[in-house]
XYZ file of C-alpha atoms in Angstrom:
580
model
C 0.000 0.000 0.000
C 1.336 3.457 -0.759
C -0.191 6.175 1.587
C 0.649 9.896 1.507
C -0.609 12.122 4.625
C -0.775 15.988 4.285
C -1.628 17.619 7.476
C -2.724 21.496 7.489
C 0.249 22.334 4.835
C 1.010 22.629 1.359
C 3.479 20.225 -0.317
C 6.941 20.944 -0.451
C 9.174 22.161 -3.246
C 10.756 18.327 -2.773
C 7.120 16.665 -2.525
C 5.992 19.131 -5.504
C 8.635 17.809 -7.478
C 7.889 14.134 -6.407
C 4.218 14.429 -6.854
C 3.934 16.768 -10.096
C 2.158 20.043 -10.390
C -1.198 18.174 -10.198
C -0.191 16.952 -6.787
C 0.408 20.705 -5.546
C -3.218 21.588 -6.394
C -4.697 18.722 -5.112
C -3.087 19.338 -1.437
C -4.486 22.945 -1.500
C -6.855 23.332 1.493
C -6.689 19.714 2.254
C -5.680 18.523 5.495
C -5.192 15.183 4.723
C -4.987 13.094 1.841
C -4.508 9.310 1.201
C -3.963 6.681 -1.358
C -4.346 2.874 -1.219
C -2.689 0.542 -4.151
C -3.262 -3.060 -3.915
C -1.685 -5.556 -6.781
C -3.875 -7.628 -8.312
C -7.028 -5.908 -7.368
C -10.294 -6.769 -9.036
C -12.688 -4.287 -9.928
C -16.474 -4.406 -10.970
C -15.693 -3.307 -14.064
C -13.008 -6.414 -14.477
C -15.529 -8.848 -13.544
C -18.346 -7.409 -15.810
C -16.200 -7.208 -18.584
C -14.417 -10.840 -18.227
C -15.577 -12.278 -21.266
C -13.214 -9.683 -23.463
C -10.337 -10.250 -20.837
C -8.033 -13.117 -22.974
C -5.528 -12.086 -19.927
C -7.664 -13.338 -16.965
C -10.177 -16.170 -15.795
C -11.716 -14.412 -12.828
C -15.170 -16.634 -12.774
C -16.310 -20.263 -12.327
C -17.142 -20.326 -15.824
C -15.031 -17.495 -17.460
C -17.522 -14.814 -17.281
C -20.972 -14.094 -15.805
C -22.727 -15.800 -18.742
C -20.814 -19.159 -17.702
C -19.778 -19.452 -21.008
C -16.420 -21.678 -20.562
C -14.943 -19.701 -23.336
C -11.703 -17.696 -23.862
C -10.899 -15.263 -27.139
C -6.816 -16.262 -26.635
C -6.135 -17.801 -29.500
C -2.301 -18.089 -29.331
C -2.752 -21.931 -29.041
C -4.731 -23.320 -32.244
C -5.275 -25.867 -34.301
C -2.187 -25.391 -36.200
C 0.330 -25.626 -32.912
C -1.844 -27.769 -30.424
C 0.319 -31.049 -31.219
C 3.814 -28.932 -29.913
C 2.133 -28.146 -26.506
C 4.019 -29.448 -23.422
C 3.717 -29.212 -19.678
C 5.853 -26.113 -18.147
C 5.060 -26.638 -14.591
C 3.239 -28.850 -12.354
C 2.052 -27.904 -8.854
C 1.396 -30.692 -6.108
C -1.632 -30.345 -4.010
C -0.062 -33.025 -1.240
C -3.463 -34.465 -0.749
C -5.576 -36.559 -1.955
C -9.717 -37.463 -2.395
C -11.468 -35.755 -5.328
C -9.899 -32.493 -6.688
C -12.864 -30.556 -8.463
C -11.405 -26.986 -8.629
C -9.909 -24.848 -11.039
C -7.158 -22.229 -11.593
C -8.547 -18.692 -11.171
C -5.916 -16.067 -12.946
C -5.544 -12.177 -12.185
C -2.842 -10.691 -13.689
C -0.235 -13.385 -13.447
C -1.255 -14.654 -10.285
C -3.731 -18.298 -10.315
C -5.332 -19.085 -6.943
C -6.368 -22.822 -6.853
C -8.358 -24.788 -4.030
C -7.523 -28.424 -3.003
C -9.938 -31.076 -1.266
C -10.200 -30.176 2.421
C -10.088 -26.610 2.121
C -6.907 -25.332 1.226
C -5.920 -22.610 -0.810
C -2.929 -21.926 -3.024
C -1.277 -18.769 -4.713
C 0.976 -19.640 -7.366
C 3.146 -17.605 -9.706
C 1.217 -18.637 -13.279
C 4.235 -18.451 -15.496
C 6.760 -20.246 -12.632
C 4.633 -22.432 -10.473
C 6.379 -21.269 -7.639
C 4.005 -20.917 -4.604
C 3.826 -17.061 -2.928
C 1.436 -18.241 -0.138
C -0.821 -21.377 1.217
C -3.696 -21.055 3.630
C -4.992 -24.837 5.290
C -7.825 -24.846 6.792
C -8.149 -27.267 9.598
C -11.835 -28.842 9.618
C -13.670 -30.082 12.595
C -13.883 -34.002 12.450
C -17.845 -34.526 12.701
C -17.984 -32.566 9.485
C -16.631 -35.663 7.083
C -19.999 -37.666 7.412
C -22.420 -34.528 6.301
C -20.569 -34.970 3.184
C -22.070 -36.658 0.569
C -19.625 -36.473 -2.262
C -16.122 -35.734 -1.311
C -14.293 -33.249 0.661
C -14.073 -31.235 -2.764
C -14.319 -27.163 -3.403
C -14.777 -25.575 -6.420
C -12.346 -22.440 -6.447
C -12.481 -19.061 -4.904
C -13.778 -15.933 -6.224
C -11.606 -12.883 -6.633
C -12.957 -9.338 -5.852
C -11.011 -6.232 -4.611
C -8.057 -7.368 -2.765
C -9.693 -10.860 -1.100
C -10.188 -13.942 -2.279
C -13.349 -15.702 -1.268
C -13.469 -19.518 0.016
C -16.851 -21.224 1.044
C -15.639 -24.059 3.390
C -17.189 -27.279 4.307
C -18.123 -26.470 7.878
C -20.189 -23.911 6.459
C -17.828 -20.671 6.818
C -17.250 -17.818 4.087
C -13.470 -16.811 4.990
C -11.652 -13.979 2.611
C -8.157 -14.014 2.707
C -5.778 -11.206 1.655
C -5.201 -11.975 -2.219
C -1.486 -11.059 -1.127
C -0.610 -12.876 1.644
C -3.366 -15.451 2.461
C -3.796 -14.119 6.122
C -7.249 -14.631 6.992
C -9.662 -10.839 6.678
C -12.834 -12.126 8.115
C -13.932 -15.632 8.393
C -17.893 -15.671 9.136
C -20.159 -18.679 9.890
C -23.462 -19.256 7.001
C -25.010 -22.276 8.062
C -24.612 -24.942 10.353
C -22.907 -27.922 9.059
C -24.270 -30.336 11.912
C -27.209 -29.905 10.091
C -25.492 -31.102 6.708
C -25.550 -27.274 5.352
C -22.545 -27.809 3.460
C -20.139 -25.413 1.076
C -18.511 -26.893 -2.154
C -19.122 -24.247 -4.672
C -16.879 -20.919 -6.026
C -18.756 -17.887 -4.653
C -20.191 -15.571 -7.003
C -18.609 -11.369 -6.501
C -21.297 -9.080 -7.975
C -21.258 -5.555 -7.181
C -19.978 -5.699 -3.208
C -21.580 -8.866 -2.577
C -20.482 -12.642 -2.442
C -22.946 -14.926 -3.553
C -23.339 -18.448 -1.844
C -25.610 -21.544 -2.064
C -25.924 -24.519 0.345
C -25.500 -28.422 -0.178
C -27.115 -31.060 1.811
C -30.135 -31.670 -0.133
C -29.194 -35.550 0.028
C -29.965 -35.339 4.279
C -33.006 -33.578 3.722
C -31.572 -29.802 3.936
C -33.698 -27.096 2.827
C -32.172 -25.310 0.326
C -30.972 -21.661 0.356
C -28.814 -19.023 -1.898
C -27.655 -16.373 0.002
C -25.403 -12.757 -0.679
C -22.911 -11.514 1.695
C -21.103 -8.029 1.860
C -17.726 -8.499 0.421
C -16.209 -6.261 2.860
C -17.859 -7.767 6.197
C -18.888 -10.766 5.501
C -22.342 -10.279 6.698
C -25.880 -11.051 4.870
C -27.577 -8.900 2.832
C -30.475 -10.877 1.797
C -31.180 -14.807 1.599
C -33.783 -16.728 -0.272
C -34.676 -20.541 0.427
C -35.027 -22.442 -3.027
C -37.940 -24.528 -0.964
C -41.571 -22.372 -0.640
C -42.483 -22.005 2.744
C -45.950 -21.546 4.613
C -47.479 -18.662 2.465
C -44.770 -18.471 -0.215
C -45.874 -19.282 -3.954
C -45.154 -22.764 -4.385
C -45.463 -24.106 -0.465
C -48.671 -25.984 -1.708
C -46.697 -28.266 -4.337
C -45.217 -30.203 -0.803
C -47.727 -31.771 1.088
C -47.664 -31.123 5.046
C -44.384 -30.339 6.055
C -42.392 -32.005 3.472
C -41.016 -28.206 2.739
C -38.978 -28.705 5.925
C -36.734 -31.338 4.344
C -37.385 -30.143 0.738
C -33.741 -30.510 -0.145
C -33.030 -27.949 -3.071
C -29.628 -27.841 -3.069
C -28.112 -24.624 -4.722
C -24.257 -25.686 -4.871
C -22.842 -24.766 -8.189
C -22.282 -20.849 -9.146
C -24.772 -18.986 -10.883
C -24.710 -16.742 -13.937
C -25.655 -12.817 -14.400
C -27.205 -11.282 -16.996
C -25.906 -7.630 -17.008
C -28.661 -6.260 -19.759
C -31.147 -7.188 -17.498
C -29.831 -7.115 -14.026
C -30.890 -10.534 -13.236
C -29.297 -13.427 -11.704
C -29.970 -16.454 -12.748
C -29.284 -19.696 -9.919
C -29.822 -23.185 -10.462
C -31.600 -25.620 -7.730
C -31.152 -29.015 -7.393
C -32.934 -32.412 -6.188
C -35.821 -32.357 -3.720
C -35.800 -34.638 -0.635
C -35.616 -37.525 -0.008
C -33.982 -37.986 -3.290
C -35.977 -41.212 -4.419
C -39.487 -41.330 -2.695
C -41.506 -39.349 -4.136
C -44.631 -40.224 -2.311
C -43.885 -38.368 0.792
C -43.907 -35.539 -1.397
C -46.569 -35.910 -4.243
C -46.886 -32.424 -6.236
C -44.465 -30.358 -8.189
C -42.224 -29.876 -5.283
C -41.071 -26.395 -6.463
C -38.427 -25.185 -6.671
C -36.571 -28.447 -6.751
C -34.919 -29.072 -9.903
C -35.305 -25.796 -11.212
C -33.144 -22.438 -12.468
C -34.047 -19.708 -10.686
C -34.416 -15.819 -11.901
C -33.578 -13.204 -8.870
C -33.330 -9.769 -8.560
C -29.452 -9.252 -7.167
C -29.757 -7.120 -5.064
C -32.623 -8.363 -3.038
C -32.840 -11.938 -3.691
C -36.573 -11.852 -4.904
C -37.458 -14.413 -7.277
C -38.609 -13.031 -9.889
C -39.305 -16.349 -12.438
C -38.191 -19.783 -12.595
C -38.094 -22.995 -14.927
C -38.460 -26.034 -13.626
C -37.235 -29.360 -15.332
C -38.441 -32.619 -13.690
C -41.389 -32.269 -10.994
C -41.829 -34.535 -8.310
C -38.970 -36.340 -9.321
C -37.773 -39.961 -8.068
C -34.520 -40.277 -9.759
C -32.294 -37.879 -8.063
C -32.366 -36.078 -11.284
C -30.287 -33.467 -9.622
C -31.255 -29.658 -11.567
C -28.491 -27.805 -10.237
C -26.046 -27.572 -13.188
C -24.788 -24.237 -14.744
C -27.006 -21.687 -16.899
C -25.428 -20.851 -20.039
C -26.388 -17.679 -21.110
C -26.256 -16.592 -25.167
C -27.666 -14.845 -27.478
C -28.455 -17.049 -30.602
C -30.529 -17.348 -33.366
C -32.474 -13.916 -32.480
C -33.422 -15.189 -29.161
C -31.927 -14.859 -25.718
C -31.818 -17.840 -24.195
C -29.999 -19.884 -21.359
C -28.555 -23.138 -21.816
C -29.181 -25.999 -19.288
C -27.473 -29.343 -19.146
C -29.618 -31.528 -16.710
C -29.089 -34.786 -15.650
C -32.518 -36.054 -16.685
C -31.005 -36.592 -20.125
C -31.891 -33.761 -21.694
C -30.112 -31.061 -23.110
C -32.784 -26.996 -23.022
C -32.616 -24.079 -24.712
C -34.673 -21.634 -22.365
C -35.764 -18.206 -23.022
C -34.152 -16.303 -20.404
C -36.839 -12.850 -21.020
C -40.369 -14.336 -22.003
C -41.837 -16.114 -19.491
C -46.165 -17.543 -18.777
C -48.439 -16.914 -15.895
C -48.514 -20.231 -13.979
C -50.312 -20.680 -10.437
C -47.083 -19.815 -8.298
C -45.249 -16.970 -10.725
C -43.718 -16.385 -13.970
C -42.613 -19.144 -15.863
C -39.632 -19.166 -18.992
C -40.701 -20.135 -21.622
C -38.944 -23.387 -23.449
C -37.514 -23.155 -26.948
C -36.072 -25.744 -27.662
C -34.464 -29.562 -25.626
C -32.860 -32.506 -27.212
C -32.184 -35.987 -25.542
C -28.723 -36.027 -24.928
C -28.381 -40.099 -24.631
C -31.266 -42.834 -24.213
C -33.820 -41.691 -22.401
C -36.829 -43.996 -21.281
C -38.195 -42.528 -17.798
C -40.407 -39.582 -19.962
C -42.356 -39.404 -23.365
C -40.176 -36.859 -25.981
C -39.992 -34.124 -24.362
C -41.373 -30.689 -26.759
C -41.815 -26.920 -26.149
C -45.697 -28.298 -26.893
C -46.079 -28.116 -23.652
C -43.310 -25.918 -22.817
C -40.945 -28.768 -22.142
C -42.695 -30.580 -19.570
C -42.089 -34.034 -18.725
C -44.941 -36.858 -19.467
C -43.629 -39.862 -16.855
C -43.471 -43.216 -17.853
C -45.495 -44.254 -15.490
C -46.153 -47.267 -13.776
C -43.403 -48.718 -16.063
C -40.433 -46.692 -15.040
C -41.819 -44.983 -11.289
C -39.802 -45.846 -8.389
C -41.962 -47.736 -6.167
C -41.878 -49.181 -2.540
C -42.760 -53.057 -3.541
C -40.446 -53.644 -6.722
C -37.326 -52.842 -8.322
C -37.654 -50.636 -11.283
C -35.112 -51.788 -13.766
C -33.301 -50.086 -16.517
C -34.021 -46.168 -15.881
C -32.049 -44.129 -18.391
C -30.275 -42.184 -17.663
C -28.372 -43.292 -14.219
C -28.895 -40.662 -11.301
C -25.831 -38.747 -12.837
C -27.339 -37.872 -16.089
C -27.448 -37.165 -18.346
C -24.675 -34.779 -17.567
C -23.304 -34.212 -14.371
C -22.463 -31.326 -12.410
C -18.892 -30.576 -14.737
C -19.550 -27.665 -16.443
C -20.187 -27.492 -20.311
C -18.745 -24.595 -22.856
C -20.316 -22.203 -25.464
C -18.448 -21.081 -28.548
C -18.200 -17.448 -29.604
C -16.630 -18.582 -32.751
C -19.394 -21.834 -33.546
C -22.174 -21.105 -31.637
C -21.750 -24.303 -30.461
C -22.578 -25.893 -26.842
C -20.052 -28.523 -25.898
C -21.116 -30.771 -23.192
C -19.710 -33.919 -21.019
C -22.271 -36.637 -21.191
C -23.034 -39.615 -18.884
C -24.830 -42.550 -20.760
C -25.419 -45.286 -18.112
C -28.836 -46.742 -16.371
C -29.698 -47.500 -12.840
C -32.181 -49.891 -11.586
C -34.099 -48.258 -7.999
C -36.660 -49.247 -5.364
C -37.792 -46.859 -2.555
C -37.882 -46.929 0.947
C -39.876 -45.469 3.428
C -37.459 -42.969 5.780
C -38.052 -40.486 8.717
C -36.162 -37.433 8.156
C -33.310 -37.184 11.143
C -31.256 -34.408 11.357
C -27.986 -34.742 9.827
C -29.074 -38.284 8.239
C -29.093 -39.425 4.791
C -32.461 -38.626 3.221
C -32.483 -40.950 0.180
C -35.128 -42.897 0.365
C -34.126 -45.720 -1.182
C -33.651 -49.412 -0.684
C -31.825 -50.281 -4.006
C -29.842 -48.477 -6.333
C -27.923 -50.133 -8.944
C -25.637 -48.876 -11.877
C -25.603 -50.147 -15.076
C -22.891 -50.412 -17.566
C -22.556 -47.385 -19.415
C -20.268 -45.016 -21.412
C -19.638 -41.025 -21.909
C -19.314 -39.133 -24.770
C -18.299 -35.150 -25.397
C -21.388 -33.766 -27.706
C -21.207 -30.684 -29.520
C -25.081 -29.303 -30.425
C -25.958 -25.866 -32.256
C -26.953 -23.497 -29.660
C -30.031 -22.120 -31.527
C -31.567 -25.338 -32.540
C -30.217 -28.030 -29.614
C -29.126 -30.042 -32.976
C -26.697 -32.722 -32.673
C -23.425 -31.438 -34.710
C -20.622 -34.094 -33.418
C -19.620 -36.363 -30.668
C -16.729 -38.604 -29.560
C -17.467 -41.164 -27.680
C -15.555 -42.621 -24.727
C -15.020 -45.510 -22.950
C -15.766 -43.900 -19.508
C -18.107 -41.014 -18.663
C -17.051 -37.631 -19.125
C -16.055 -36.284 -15.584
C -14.543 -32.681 -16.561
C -15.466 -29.286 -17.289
C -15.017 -28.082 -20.832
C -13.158 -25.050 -22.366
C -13.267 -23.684 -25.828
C -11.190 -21.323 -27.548
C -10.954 -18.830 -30.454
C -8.028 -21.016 -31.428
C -10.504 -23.091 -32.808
C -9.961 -25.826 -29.686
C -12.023 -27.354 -26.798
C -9.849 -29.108 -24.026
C -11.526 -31.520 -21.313
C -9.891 -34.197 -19.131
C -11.407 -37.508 -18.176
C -11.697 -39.755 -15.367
C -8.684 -42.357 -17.192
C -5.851 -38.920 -16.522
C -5.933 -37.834 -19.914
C -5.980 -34.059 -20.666
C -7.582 -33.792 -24.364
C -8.512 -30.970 -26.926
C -10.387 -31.883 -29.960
C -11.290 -29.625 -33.541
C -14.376 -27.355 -31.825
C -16.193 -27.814 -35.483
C -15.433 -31.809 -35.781
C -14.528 -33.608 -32.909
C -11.396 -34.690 -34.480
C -8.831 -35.739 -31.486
C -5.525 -33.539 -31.510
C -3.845 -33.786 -28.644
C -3.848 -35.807 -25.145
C -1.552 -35.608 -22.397
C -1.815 -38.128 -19.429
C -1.866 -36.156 -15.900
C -1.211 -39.241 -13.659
C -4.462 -39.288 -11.989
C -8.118 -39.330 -12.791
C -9.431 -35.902 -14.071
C -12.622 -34.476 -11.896
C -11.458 -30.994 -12.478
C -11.697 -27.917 -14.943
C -9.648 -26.119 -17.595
C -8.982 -22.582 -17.368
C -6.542 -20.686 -19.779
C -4.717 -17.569 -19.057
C -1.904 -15.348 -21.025
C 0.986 -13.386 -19.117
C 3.118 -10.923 -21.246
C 1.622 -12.459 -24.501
C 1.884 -15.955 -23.661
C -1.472 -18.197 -23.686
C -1.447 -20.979 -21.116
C -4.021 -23.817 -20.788
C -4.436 -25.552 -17.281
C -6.268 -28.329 -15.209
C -6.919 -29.543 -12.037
C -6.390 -33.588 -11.758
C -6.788 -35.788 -9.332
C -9.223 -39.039 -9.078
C -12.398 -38.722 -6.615
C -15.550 -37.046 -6.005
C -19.234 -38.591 -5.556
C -21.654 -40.269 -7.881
C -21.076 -43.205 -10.077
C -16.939 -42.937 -9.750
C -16.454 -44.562 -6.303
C -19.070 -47.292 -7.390
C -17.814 -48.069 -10.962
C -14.324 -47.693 -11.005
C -12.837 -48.718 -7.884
C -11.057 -51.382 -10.279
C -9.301 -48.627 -11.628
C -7.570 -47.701 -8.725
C -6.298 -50.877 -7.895
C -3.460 -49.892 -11.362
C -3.433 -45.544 -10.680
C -3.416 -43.837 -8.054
C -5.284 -40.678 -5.804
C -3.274 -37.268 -5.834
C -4.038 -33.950 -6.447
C -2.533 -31.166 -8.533
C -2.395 -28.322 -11.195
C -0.532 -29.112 -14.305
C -0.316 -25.702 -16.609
C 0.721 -26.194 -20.379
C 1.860 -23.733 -23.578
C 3.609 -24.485 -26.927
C 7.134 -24.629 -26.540
């Protein structure tokens, strides 16, 4: 920090000289005067205008539309095959790594599993700070998927970490000493923090986990200076709230509703857009017979209040666990504004983020456009007839208390999970990580208990699947291209104006493929299982691309490919790559 003080004088000839002439007619009159200079510091006008910054990644998904895509197009299709690891950064632990290299101005800040936090040169790999966290040991059974984080957001001179005993801490962005460190929900209860925070205008944006122990849901802002609440909004209706009378009795009280993977922002509008996921208890839904809003569902809020202002929702009263709460895509294609939505029922929407319908409990959006993404056999085709609603396949594919249901496509995963999928500047395309397995299910009868699984279930079986990338034309949902995969796809995506998308998979294998064909270019085998996301960055006119490896994380990977373990191995890091 640089700080001049002036008190009751004018400057000196010395301090006039230092200063300038503009200096000397600032100090008139003033009696004191002070100046604060931070490196690295992130201003609202960085964050809003991400999506031209080739320099930076300073979101979960690149920008507030969650697009996935950079304009750097130093690395192309022309040079991909002469790109080479330059450093490689070792986490030292091990479990499921599902973070991601946040860049600001040649500094990347990276989380590990359990918490910790790492500032690394980007060009050296040579680590400037490290904060650990040390977590209480009741926490590790509220868990259900990992001891995973996301990433941190950046915003003024803090970085933001949401922790897994339910604290928002921001750290100095130079020196990882701990600013304020502020308890948001109560982790005995299974309210649970694995996502990057959102920084919009002064606040931090959060959502809870726990849906899977029957929490009720909430997304909640924070000012970025104190730490303290502004406003918070439960995802689950209650008593006298539009949508309370899709749960019977007090099924609202365990409604689950996760909201645990970062939003998007729409800065035309002023409208943040939040997506909810699976209602509780995951399977039974008999306890719960209605629409059991707003469970599975993207959310549109006003910012700065947290008022809902109109919602989509994709799969009501749902029995599969057909979690909603993956990322909104927003674009502008085809002369419509739209958001894009990846959900695990199978199905791939194109939702128009503006027009919305009257329903009984608010403002609908209205559906353009969704495509199967794999087999799909638990709904009729699903058409904007009826504005994309699902028509069950019921009795033959409802989860039932009496009887195993066999053969539900897709598997409780999707569809696509929650890795994030890309949109293309340069193809208008949407590039997505699909899951193409089945499950077999039967449903139990379960009291809720506080801090308890809430699955309702008695069986669930996975069936032998694959994964595939897909690449579909954002304006129509059109399949353009896949590649298909022996395993499912368990990485977020990134495309490029160098005509390139890279994703990792669950074998080690760092990829990037033709964005227009599929065509494979390039691999490179990390040495673990790959569970994180790519980010790319440049520093004095250099593009780098980078991941986050290391095998773990919940859903069908423990269950399916403990095998593979038994030949690789756990461990955690952040390998960064450019063309030599």
């Amino acid at each position: 920090m640089v700080k001049l003080s002036l008190k009751n004088a004018a400057l000196t000839v010395a301090a006039a000289a230092a200063f300038g002439a503009s200096a000397q007619a600032f100090a008139q009159g003033l009696d004191s005067a002070e100046s604060k200079l931070f490196p690295r510091y992130v201003t609202d006008d960085m964050l809003l205008n991400a999506d031209k910054d080739t320099q930076n990644w300073l979101h979960y998904s690149k920008d507030y539309e969650s697009t996935r895509y950079s304009g750097a197009k130093q690395i192309n299709k022309d040079n991909i095959k002469k790109l080479k690891p330059v450093w490689n950064l070792s986490f030292g632990v091990l479990e499921g790594q599902d973070s991601q290299a946040v860049v600001v101005n040649g500094m990347i800040y990276v989380t590990t599993s359990f918490n910790r936090v790492i500032a690394v040169e980007a060009v050296s790999g040579k680590i400037v700070w490290k904060y650990e966290r040390e977590l209480p040991g009741d926490v590790f059974p509220k868990l259900c998927c990992d001891v995973v984080n996301r990433g941190v957001a950046v915003y003024k001179n803090k970085v933001y970490l949401a922790t897994l005993d339910a604290h928002v801490v921001a750290l100095d962005n130079a020196t990882g000493k701990v600013v304020w460190d502020k308890k948001h929900g109560d982790y005995t209860y299974a309210e649970t923090f694995t996502l990057m925070p959102m920084a919009l205008r002064n606040k931090i944006i959060i959502g809870t986990a726990g849906a899977e122990y029957g929490v009720r849901g909430w997304i909640k802002a924070l000012n970025a200076d104190t730490g303290e609440m502004v406003w918070q909004t439960y995802t689950i209706p209650g008593p006298g709230e539009p949508g309370n009378e899709t749960w019977p009795g007090e099924s609202w009280k365990y409604g689950g509703g996760s909201a645990w993977i970062t939003g998007s922002y729409d800065k035309a509008n002023n409208t943040l857009y939040w997506p909810v996921g699976n209602p509780g208890p995951d399977f039974d839904r008999h306890v719960r017979v209605g629409d059991n809003l707003y469970s599975n569902s993207n959310l549109a809020m006003d910012p700065d209040t947290g008022k809902i202002k109109s919602y989509f929702q994709y799969t009501p009263n749902d029995p599969y666990d057909y979690d909603g709460v993956n990322e909104m895509i927003l674009v502008d294609v085809g002369g419509k504004k739209l958001w894009l939505h990846g959900s695990r029922n199978g199905h791939l929407y194109g939702i128009d983020r503006v027009n919305t319908k009257k329903t009984a409990y608010g403002q609908e959006h209205v559906c353009v456009w969704a495509t199967a993404m794999q087999r799909v056999n638990w709904t009729k085709p699903i058409t904007p007839a009826n504005n994309c609603k699902p028509i069950y396949n019921w009795p033959e594919k409802d989860v039932v208390y009496d009887k195993v249901t066999t053969d539900i496509a897709p598997s409780l995963d999707g569809g696509k999970e929650w890795h994030p999928m890309a949109y293309s500047h340069r193809t208008k395309m949407v590039y997505v990580p699909v899951y193409d397995f089945a499950m077999d299910l039967q449903a139990k009868k379960m009291e809720w208990k506080r801090g308890e699984w809430y699955l309702g279930a008695k069986v669930i079986n996975f069936n032998a699947g694959a994964g595939a990338i897909k690449a579909f034309d954002a304006a129509t949902g059109k399949l353009v291209w896949m590649k298909s995969q022996s395993y499912p796809a368990t990485s977020g995506m990134l495309a490029t104006a160098g005509g390139l998308v890279f994703y990792g998979d669950p074998e080690g294998y760092f990829n990037a493929v033709d964005d227009e064909t599929g065509e494979h270019l390039w691999s490179f085998q990390t040495g673990s299982g790959v569970h994180g996301n790519p980010t790319t960055y440049t520093v004095d006119g250099k593009q780098y691309v980078s991941i986050v490896y290391g095998a773990g994380g919940g859903g069908i990977w423990p269950l399916y490919f403990a095998d593979w373990l038994k030949t690789n191995t756990k461990g955690g890091g952040l390998m960064v790559f450019a063309v030599e």
